[in-house]
Coordinates of C-alpha atoms in Angstrom, one line a residue:
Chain A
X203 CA 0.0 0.0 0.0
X204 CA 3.1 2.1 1.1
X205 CA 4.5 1.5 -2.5
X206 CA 1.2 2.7 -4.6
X207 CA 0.7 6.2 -2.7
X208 CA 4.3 7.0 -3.1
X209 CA 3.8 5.8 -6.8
X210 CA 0.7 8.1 -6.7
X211 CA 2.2 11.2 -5.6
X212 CA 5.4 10.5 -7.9
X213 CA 3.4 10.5 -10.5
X214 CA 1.9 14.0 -9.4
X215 CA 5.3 15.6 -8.9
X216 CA 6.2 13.9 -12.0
X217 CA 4.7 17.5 -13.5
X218 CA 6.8 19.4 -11.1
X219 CA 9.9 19.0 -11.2
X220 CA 12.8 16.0 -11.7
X221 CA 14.3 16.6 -8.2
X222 CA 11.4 15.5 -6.1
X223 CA 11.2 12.5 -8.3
X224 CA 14.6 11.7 -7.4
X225 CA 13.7 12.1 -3.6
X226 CA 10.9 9.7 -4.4
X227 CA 13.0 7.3 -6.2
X228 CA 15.5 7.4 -3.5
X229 CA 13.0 6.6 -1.0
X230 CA 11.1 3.7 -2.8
X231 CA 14.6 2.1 -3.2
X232 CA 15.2 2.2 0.6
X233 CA 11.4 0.7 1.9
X234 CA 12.1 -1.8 -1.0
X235 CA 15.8 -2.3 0.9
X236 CA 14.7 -1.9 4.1
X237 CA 11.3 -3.2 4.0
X238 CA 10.9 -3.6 7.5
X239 CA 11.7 -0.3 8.9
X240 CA 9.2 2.4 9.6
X241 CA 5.5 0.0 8.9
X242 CA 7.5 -3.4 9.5
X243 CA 7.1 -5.3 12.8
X244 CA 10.8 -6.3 13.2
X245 CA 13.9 -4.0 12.7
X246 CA 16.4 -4.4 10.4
X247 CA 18.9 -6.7 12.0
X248 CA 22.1 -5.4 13.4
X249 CA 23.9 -8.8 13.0
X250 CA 23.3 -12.3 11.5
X251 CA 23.2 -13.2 15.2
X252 CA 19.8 -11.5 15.9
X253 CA 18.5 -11.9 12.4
X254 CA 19.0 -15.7 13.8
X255 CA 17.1 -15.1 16.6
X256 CA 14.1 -13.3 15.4
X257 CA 13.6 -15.7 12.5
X258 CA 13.9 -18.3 15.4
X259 CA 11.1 -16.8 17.3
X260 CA 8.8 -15.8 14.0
X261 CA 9.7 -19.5 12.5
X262 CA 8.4 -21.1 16.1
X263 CA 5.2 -18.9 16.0
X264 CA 4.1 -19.7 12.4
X265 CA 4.8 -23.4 13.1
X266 CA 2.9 -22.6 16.4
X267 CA -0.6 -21.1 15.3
X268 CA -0.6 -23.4 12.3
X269 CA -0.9 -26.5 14.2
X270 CA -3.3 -24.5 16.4
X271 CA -5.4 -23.8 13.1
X272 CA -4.9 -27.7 12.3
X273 CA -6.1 -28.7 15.6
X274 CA -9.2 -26.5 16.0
X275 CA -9.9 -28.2 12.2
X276 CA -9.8 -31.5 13.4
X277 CA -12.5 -30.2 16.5
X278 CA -14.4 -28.9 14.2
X279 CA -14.5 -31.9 11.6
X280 CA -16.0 -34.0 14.7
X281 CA -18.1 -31.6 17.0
X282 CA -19.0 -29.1 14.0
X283 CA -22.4 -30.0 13.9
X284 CA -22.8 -30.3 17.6
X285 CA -23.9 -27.4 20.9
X286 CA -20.1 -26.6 21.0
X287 CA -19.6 -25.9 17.2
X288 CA -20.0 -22.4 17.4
X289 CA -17.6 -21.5 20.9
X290 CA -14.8 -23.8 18.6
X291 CA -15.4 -22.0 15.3
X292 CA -15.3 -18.7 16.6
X293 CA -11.9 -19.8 18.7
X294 CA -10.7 -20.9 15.5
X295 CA -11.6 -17.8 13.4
X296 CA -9.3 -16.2 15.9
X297 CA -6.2 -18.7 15.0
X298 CA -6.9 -17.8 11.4
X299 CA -6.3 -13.9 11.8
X300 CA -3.4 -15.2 13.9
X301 CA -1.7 -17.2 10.9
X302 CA -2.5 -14.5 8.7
X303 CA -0.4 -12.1 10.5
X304 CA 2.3 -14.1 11.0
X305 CA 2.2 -15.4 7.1
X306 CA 2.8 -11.8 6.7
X307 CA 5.7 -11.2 8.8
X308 CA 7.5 -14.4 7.3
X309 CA 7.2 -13.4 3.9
X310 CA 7.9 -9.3 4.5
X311 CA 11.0 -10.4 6.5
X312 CA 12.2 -13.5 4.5
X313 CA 11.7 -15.9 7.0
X314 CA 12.3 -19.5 6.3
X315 CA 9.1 -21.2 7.5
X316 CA 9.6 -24.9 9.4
X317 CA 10.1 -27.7 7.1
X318 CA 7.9 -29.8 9.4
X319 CA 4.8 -28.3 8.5
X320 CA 3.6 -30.9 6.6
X321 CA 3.8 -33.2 10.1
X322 CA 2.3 -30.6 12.2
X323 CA -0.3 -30.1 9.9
X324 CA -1.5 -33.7 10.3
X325 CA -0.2 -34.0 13.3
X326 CA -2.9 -30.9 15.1
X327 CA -5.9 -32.8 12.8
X328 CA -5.3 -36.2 14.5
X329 CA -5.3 -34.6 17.8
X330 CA -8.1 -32.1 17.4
X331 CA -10.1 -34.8 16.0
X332 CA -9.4 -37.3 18.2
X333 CA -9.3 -34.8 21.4
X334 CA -13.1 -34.4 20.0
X335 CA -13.9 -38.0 19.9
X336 CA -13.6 -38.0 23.9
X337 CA -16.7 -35.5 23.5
X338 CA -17.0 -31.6 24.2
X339 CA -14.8 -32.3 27.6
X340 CA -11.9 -33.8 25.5
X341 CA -12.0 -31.4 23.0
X342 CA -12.0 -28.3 25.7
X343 CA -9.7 -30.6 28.1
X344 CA -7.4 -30.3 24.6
X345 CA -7.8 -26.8 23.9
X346 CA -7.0 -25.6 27.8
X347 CA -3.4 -27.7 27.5
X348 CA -2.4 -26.4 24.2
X349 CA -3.2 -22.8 24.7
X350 CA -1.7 -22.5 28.4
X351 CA 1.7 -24.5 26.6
X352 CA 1.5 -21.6 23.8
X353 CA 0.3 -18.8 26.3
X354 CA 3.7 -20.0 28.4
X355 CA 5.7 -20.1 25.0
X356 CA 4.8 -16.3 24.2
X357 CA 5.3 -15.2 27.9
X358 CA 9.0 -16.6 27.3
X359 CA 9.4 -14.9 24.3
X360 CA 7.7 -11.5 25.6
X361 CA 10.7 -12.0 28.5
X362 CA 13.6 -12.7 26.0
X363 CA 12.8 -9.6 23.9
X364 CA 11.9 -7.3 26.8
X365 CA 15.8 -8.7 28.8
X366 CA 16.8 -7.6 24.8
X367 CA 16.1 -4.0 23.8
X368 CA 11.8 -3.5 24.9
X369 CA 12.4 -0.1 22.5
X370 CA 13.7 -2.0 19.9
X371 CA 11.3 -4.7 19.3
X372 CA 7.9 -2.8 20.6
X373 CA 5.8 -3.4 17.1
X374 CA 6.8 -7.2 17.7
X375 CA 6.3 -7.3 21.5
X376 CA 2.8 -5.7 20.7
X377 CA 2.0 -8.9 18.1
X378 CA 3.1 -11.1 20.9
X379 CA 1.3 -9.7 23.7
X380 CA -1.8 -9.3 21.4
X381 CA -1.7 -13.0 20.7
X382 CA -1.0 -14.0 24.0
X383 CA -4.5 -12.4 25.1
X384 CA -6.2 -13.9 22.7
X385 CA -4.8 -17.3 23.5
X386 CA -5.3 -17.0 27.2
X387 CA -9.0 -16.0 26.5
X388 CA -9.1 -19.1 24.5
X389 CA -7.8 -21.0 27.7
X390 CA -10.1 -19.8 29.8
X391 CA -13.2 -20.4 27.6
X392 CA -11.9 -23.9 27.6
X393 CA -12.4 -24.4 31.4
X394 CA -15.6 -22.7 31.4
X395 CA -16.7 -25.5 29.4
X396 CA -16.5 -27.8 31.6
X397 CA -13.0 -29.3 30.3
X398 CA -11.6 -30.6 33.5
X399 CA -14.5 -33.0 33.6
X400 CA -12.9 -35.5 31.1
X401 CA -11.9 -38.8 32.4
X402 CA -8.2 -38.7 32.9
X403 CA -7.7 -34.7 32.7
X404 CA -4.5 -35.0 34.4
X405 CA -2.9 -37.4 32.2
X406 CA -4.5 -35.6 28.9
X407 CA -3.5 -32.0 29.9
X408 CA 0.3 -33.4 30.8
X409 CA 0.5 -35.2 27.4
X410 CA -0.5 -33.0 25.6
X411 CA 1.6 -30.5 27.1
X412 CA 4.5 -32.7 26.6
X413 CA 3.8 -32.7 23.0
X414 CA 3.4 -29.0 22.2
X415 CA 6.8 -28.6 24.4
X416 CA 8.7 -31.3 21.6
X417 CA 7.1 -29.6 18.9
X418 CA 8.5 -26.1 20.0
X419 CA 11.7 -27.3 20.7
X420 CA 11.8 -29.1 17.2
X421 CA 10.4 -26.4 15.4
X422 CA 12.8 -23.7 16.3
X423 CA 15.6 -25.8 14.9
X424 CA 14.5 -27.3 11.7
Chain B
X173 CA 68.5 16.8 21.2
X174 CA 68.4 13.2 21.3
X175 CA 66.5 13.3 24.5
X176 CA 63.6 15.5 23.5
X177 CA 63.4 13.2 20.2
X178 CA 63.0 10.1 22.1
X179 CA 60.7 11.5 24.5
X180 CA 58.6 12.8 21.1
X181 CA 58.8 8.9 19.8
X182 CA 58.0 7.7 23.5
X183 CA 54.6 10.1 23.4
X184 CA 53.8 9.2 20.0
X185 CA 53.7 5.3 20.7
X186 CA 51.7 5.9 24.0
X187 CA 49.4 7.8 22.2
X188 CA 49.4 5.2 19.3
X189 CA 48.5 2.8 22.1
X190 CA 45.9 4.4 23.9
X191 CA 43.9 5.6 20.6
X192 CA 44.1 1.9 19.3
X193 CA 42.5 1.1 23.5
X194 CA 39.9 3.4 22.8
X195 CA 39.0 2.6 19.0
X196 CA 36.4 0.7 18.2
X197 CA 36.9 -3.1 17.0
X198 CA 36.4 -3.6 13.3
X199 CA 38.3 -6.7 13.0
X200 CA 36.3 -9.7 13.5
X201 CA 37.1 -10.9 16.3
X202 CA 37.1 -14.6 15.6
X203 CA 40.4 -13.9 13.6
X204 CA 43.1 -16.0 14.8
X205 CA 46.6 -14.7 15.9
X206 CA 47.9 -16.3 13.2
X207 CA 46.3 -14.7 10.4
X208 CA 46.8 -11.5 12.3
X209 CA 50.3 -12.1 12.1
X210 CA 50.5 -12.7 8.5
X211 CA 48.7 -9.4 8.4
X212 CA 50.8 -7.4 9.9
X213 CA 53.5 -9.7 8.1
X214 CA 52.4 -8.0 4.6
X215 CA 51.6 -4.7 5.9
X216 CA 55.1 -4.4 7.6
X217 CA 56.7 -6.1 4.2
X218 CA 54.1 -3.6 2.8
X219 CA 55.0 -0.6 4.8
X220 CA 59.4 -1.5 4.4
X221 CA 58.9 -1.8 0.6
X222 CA 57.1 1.6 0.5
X223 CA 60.0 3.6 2.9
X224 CA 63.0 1.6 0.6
X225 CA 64.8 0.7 3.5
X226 CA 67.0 -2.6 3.6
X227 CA 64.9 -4.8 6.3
X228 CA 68.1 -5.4 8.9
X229 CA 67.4 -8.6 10.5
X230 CA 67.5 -6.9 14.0
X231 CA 65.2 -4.5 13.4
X232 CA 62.7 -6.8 12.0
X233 CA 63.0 -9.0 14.8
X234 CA 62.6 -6.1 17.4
X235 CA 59.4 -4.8 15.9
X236 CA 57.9 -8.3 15.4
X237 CA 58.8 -8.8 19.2
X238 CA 56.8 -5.6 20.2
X239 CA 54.4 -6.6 17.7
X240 CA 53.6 -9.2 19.9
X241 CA 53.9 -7.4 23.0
X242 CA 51.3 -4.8 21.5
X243 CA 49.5 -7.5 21.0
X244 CA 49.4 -9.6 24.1
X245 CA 48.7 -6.0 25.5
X246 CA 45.1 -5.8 24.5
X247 CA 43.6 -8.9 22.9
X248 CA 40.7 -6.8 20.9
X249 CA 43.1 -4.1 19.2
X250 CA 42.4 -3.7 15.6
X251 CA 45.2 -5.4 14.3
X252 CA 45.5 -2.4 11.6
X253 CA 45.5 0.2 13.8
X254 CA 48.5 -1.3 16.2
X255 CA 50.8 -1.8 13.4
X256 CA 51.1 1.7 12.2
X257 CA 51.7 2.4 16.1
X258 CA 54.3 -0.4 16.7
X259 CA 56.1 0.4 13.5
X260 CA 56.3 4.0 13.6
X261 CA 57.7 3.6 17.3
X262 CA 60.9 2.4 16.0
X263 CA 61.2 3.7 12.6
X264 CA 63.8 6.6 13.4
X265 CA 62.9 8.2 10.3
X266 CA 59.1 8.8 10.5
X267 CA 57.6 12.5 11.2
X268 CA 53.9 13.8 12.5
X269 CA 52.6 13.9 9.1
X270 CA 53.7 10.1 8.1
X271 CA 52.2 8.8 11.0
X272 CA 48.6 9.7 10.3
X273 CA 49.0 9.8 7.1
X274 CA 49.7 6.1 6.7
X275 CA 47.1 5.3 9.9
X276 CA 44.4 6.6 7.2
X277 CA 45.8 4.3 4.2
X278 CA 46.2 0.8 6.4
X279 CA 43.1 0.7 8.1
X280 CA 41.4 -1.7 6.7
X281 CA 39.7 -5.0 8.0
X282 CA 41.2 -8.7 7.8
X283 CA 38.6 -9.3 5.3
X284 CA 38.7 -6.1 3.0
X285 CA 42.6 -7.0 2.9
X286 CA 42.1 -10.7 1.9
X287 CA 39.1 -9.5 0.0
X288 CA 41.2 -6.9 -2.4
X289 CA 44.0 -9.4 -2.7
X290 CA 41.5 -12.4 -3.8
X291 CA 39.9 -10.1 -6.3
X292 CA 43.4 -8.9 -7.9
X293 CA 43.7 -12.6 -7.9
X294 CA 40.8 -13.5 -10.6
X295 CA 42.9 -11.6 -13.1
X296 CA 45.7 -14.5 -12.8
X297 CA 42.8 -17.4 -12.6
X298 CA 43.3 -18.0 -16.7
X299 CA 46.5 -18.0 -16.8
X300 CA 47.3 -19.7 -13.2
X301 CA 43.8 -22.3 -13.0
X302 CA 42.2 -21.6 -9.4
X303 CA 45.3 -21.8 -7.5
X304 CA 47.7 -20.7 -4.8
X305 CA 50.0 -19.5 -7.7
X306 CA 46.6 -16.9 -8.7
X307 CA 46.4 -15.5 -5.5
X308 CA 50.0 -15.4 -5.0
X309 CA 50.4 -12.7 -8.5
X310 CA 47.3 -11.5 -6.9
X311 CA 48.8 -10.4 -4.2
X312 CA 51.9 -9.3 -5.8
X313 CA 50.0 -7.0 -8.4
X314 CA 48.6 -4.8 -4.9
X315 CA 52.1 -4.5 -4.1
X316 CA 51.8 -7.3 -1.6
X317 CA 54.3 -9.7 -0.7
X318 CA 53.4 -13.6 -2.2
X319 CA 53.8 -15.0 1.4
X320 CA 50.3 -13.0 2.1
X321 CA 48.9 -16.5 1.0
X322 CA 49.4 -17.9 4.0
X323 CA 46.2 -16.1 5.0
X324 CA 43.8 -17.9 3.1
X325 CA 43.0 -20.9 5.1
X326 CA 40.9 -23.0 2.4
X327 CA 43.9 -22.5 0.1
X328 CA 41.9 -21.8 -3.2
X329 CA 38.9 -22.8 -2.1
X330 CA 38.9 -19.4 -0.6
X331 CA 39.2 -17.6 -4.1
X332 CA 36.4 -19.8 -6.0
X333 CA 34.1 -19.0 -2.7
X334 CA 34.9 -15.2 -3.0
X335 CA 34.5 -15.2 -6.9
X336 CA 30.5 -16.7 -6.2
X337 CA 30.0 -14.6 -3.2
X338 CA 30.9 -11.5 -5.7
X339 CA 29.0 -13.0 -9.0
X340 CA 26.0 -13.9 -6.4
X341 CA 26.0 -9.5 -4.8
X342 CA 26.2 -8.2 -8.9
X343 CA 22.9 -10.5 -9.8
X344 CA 21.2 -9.8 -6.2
X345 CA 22.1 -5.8 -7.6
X346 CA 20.9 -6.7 -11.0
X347 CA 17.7 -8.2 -9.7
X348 CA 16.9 -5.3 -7.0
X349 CA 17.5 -2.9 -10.0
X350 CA 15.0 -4.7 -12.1
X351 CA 13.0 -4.9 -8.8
X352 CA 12.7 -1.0 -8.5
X353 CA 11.9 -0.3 -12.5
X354 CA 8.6 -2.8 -12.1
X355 CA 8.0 -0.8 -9.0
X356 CA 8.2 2.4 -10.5
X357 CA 6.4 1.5 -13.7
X358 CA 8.9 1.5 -16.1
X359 CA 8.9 -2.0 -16.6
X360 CA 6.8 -4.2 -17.4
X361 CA 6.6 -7.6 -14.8
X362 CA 8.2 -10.3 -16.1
X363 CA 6.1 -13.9 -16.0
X364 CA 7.6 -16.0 -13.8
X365 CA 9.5 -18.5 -16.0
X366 CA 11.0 -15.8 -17.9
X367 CA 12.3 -14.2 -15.3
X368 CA 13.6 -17.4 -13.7
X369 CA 15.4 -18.0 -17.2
X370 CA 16.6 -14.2 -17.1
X371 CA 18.0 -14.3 -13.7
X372 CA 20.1 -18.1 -14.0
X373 CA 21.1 -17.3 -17.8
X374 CA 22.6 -14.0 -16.2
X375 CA 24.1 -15.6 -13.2
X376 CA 25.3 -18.3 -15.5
X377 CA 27.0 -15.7 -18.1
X378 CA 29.1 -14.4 -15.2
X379 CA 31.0 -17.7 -15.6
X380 CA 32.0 -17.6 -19.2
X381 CA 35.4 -15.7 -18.5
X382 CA 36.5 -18.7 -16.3
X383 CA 34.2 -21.5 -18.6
X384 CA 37.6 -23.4 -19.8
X385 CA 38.9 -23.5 -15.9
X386 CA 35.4 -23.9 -14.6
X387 CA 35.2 -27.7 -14.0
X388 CA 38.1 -27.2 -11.7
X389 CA 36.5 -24.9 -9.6
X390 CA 33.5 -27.1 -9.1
X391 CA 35.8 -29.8 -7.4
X392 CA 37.4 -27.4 -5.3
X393 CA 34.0 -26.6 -4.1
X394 CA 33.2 -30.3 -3.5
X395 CA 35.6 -30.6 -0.9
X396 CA 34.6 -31.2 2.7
X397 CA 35.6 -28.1 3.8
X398 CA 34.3 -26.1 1.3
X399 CA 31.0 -27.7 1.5
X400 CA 29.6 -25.5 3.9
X401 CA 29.9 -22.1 2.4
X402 CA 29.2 -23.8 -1.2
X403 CA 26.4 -25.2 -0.1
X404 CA 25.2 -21.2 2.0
X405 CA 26.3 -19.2 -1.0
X406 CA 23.9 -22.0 -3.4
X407 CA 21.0 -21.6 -1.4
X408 CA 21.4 -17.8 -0.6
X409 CA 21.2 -17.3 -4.4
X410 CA 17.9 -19.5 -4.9
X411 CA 16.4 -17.4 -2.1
X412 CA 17.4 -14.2 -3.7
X413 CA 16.2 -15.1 -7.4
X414 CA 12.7 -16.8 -6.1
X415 CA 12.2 -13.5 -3.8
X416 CA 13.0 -11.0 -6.7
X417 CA 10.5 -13.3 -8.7
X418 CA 7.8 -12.6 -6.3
X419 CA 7.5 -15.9 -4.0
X420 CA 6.3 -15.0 -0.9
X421 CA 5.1 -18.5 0.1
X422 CA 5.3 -19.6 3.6
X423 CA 4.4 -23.3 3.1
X424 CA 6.2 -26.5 1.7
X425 CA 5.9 -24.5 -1.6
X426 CA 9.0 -22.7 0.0
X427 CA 10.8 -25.9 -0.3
X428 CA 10.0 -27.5 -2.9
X429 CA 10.2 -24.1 -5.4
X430 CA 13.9 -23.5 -4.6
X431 CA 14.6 -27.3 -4.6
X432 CA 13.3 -27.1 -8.1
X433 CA 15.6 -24.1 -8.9
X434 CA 18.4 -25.9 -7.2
X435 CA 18.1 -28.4 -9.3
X436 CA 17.5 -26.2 -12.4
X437 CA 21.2 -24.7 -12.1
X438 CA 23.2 -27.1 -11.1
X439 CA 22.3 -28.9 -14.2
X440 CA 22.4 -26.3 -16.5
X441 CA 25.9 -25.1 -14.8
X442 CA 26.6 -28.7 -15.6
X443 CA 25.7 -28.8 -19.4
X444 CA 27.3 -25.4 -19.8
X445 CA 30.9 -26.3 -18.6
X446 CA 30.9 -28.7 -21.5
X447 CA 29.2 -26.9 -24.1
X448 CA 30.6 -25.9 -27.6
X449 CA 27.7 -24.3 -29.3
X450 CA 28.2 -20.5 -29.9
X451 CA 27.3 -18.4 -27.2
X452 CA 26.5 -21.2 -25.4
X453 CA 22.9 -21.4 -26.7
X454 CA 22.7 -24.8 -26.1
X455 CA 22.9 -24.6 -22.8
X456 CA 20.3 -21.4 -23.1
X457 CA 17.9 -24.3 -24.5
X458 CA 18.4 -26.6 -22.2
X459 CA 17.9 -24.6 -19.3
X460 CA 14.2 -23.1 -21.3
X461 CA 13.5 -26.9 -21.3
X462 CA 13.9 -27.4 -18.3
X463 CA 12.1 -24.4 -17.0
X464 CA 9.2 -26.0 -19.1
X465 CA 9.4 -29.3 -17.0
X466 CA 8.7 -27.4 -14.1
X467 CA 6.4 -25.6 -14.9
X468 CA 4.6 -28.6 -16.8
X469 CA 4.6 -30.4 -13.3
X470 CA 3.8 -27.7 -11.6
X471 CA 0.3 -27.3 -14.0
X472 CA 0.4 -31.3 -13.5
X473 CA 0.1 -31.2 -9.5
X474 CA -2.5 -28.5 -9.4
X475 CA -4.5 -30.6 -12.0
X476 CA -4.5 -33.8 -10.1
X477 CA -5.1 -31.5 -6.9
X478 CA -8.3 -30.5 -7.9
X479 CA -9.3 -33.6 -9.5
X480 CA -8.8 -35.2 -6.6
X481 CA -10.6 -32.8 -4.8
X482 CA -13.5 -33.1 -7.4
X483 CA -13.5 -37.4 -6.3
X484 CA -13.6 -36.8 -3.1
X485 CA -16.8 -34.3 -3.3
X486 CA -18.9 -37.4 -5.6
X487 CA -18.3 -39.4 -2.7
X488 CA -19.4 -37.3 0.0
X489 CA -22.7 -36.7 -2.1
X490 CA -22.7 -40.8 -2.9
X491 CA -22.5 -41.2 1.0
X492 CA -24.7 -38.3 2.2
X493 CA -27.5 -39.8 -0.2
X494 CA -26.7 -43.2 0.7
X495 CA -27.1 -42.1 4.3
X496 CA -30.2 -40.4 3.6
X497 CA -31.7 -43.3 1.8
X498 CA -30.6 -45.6 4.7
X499 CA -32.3 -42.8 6.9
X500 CA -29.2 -42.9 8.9
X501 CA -28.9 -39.5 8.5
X502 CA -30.8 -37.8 11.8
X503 CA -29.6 -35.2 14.3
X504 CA -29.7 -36.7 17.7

C-alpha cells in the first residue's frame, strides 16, 4: 500500500519538477531495501546473530498457530455440527487472523518457515479430532493444554525480547502480547466449558503438554 | 636533542597505544593470531617496501617482538590500527605527518585485505587455473608480498568461494535494480519462467570468463571443507532469485520451489561447462527446457489436486445420499 501512494504522488510531482522524483526514487529504493523499517514489525537486523534469533522466534510462531489452526480443524471436523460448534469455530476464526499475520511477517522479513509443516499439519488434525472423539470435555480438556503451553511459550518470548532492547522490538512485542490475550482468553473459555470433567484430565492435559513442548523445541531448529 | 626526540617517539607510541584502547573493533574478532600475524607480516613487508629501507634482521626481529607485546597488551586491538603504532615507534625516520597519514591508508579490515587481494587474484585465474600460484600474483599485483597466501586458510577454495559470493551480490544488484523499474512503472513484470530463465542465464553468463577453468573450480568446491559455504552461497542465491520473482510462500511451496531451482542450475551449470555451441545457446535451450518441466509439473500437481478434490466431493454426495436413503442420517 506504502508502494502505490508513493507511486501516486510521484506521479503528481512527475509535473513538477525532476528533483522531487529523485527524492521519491530514493526513498522507494530504501522501503524496498529496508522493508521492514518504519511500517515493519521487526527492525532491520544489526547482525546475523539477531537476524537468527528473530527468524527463530517468527519461525516457532508460524509453526505454532498453524498446528493451532490444524487442531481447532480436526474439533471442528468431529463436533462441527454439535452445541459446542459455534464456541470452537469462533476460537478458530481467531487462530486464522493469527496465521495471517504471521504469514505476513514471514514473507515481508524472508523468513524461512519450518520444514515440518507438513507433520504438524497432520499432526494438530489427528489430535483435534481425536481430542473431540472424547466428547466436548476432551475437545476443551485439549484446547486448555495447548493454549496455556503456547500462552507460556509467548510469555517466554515476551521475556527474552523485553531482557533484549523492549524499545527495539515494541511493534513485535505488541503482536506477541496481542496473541497472547487472545490465547489465554481461549484457555479460559476452555475451562468454562466444563474441560476438567474428562476422564483422565491430568494425564490428557500433561501429554498433551508434553507434545506441544517437543514440537516447539523441534520447530525452532528445523 | 636526542632526548627530546626520544621522549617525542615515547609520546607518539603511547598515544598510538591508547587511541588503538579506545577505537572501536572492526576486525572480527574470531580472527586467529595467526592470520593476524600474517597481516601485519604483509603490511610491515608492505609498509618496508614503501620507505625503501634494507629490512636489517634486527630490526625486524625487534618490531615483530613488540608486535607481539602490543598484542598480548590488549587482545581486541584492531590489528591495523596497532601496526602503524608499533612500527612508527621504531622507525627513526618517521615525522607527524607520516604517522597519520599512513594510519588513514592501512586501516582496513582482515577481510577487505584478503578481499582486495582475492579479487586482484581472478585476473591471474586464466593463466594460473584456481590456485595458490593466482592469489599469489594476486597479491603481488597490490604491491603485496606472495607469502600474504598464508592467510587464506581454504587454500583456493577461498578464491572460487569469493568469486560466487561477488557474482552472487552483482545478480542480487541486477535483480533489485529490475525490482525497482517494475516498482516504478517502467517496466513491465516479467512472468515468472522468464524471469527465472533471465535471472540463471545472467548468473550463468558471469561464468564464461573462467568456462575453460570452470570444472576445476567445481571440485574445489566439493571438498569437505568447502561444503559449507558452497552449499550457503547456493542456497542464498535461490532465495534471492525466487524473492525477486515474487514468491512470498510460507508453506512446503517454499521448499520444494527452490529445490526445483536448485536443481534447475546445477544442471544447467553442468551442461554449460561442456558446451561448444556458440554463445552457449545450447545450454540457453536446455535450461528453457527445463524451466518447461517445471512448470509442466507444476500445472500437473495442481490438476490432479483439484481432481482429486473433485472425487472426493462425488463421494461425500454418494455417501450423504446413501445415508439419507438408509435414513441414517438424523440429528440426535
Amino acid at each position: 500500500m506504502q508502494t502505490a501512494a508513493l507511486r501516486v504522488f510521484c506521479h503528481w510531482s512527475q509535473s513538477n519538477s525532476t528533483a522531487m522524483i529523485r527524492q521519491c526514487l530514493k526513498c522507494r529504493a530504501l522501503t524496498l531495501q529496508q522493508s521492514s523499517r518504519a511500517y515493519g514489525v521487526i527492525p532491520p537486523p544489526r547482525d546475523s546473530e539477531e537476524k537468527e534469533m528473530v527468524h527463530r522466534m517468527l519461525r516457532v510462531d508460524h509453526a505454532g498457530e498453524y498446528g493451532a489452526n490444524r487442531i481447532y480443524a480436526g474439533q471442528m471436523a468431529v463436533l462441527g455440527r454439535s452445541k459446542t460448534g459455534p464456541f470452537i469455530q469462533e476460537m478458530w476464526d481467531q487462530e486464522k487472523k493469527h496465521l495471517e499475520k504471521f504469514n505476513e511477517i514471514l514473507a515481508e522479513n524472508r523468513v524461512r518457515p519450518t520444514a515440518l509443516l507438513p507433520f504438524w499439519n497432520i499432526a494438530g488434525f489427528v489430535l483435534g479430532a481425536s481430542s473431540a472423539l472424547l466428547g466436548k470435555e476432551g475437545a476443551m480438556a485439549c484446547t486448555v493444554a495447548v493454549e496455556e503451553s503456547i500462552t507460556e511459550h509467548y510469555n517466554n518470548q515476551i521475556r527474552t525480547l523485553m531482557e533484549k532492547d523492549p524499545e527495539r522490538y515494541t511493534e513485535l512485542l505488541q503482536v506477541i502480547k496481542e496473541f497472547r490475550d487472545d490465547e489465554m482468553e481461549h484457555h479460559d473459555t476452555g475451562l468454562e466449558h466444563d474441560a476438567e470433567n474428562v476422564p483422565g484430565y491430568w494425564l490428557l492435559k500433561n501429554a498433551i503438554q508434553l507434545g506441544c513442548k517437543a514440537a516447539i523445541y523441534i520447530s525452532q531448529r528445523i | 636533542m636526542a632526548a627530546l626526540l626520544r621522549g617525542l617517539r615515547a609520546g607518539r607510541a603511547l598515544r598510538g597505544l591508547s587511541s588503538v584502547v579506545a577505537a572501536p573493533t572492526t576486525t572480527n574478532p574470531q580472527c586467529g593470531s595467526l592470520r593476524r600475524g600474517f597481516h601485519c607480516a604483509v603490511l610491515r613487508l608492505q609498509d618496508e617496501s614503501k620507505s625503501d629501507k634494507p629490512p636489517s634482521s634486527t630490526s625486524s626481529s625487534t618490531t615483530y617482538h613488540e608486535h607481539y607485546q602490543a598484542h598480548s597488551a590488549e587482545q581486541d586491538a584492531a590489528a591495523s590500527a596497532s601496526d602503524p603504532a608499533a612500527d612508527q615507534s621504531t622507525d627513526p625516520n618517521a615525522s607527524y605527518q607520516d604517522q597519520s597519514g599512513e594510519q588513514d591508508e592501512e586501516y582496513e579490515t582482515e577481510e577487505q585485505l584478503q578481499a582486495r587481494i582475492l579479487t586482484a587474484a581472478l585476473e591471474f585465474v586464466p593463466l594460473h587455473g584456481w590456485s595458490m600460484e593466482a592469489i599469489a600474483a594476486g597479491a603481488e599485483s597490490l604491491g603485496l608480498s606472495s607469502a600474504s597466501t598464508g592467510m587464506f586458510e581454504k587454500g583456493s577454495g577461498d578464491l572460487v568461494l569469493h568469486f560466487i559470493a561477488q557474482c552472487n551480490a552483482q545478480l542480487t544488484e541486477i535483480l533489485a535494480e529490475q525490482h525497482n523499474q517494475v516498482q516504478l512503472g517502467q517496466a513491465e513484470p516479467k512472468k515468472t519462467a522468464d524471469f527465472i530463465r533471465d535471472a540463471v542465464e545472467t548468473r550463468l553468463r558471469m561464468y564464461i570468463p573462467y568456462i575453460e577453468i570452470w570444472p576445476q573450480a567445481m571440485s574445489l568446491l566439493l571438498l569437505p571443507h568447502n561444503i559449507p559455504d558452497s552449499l550457503k552461497h547456493l542456497s542464498t542465491l535461490m532465495d534471492d532469485i525466487w524473492y525477486y520473482a515474487g514468491d512470498r510462500s510460507t508453506d512446503m511451496n517454499w521448499y520444494t520451489k527452490r529445490a526445483a531451482l536448485t536443481g534447475i542450475y546445477n544442471t544447467t551449470e553442468l551442461v554449460m561447462i561442456q558446451d561448444s555451441s556458440p554463445d552457449f545457446q545450447d545450454t540457453w535451450t536446455f535450461l528453457d527446457n527445463r524451466i518447461q518441466d517445471v512448470v509442466n509439473m507444476a500445472t500437473t500437481a495442481k490438476q490432479v489436486q483439484s481432481t482429486g478434490e473433485a472425487v472426493v466431493q462425488g463421494l461425500m454426495g454418494a455417501a450423504v445420499t446413501l445415508k439419507n436413503l438408509t435414513g441414517l442420517n438424523q440429528r440426535r
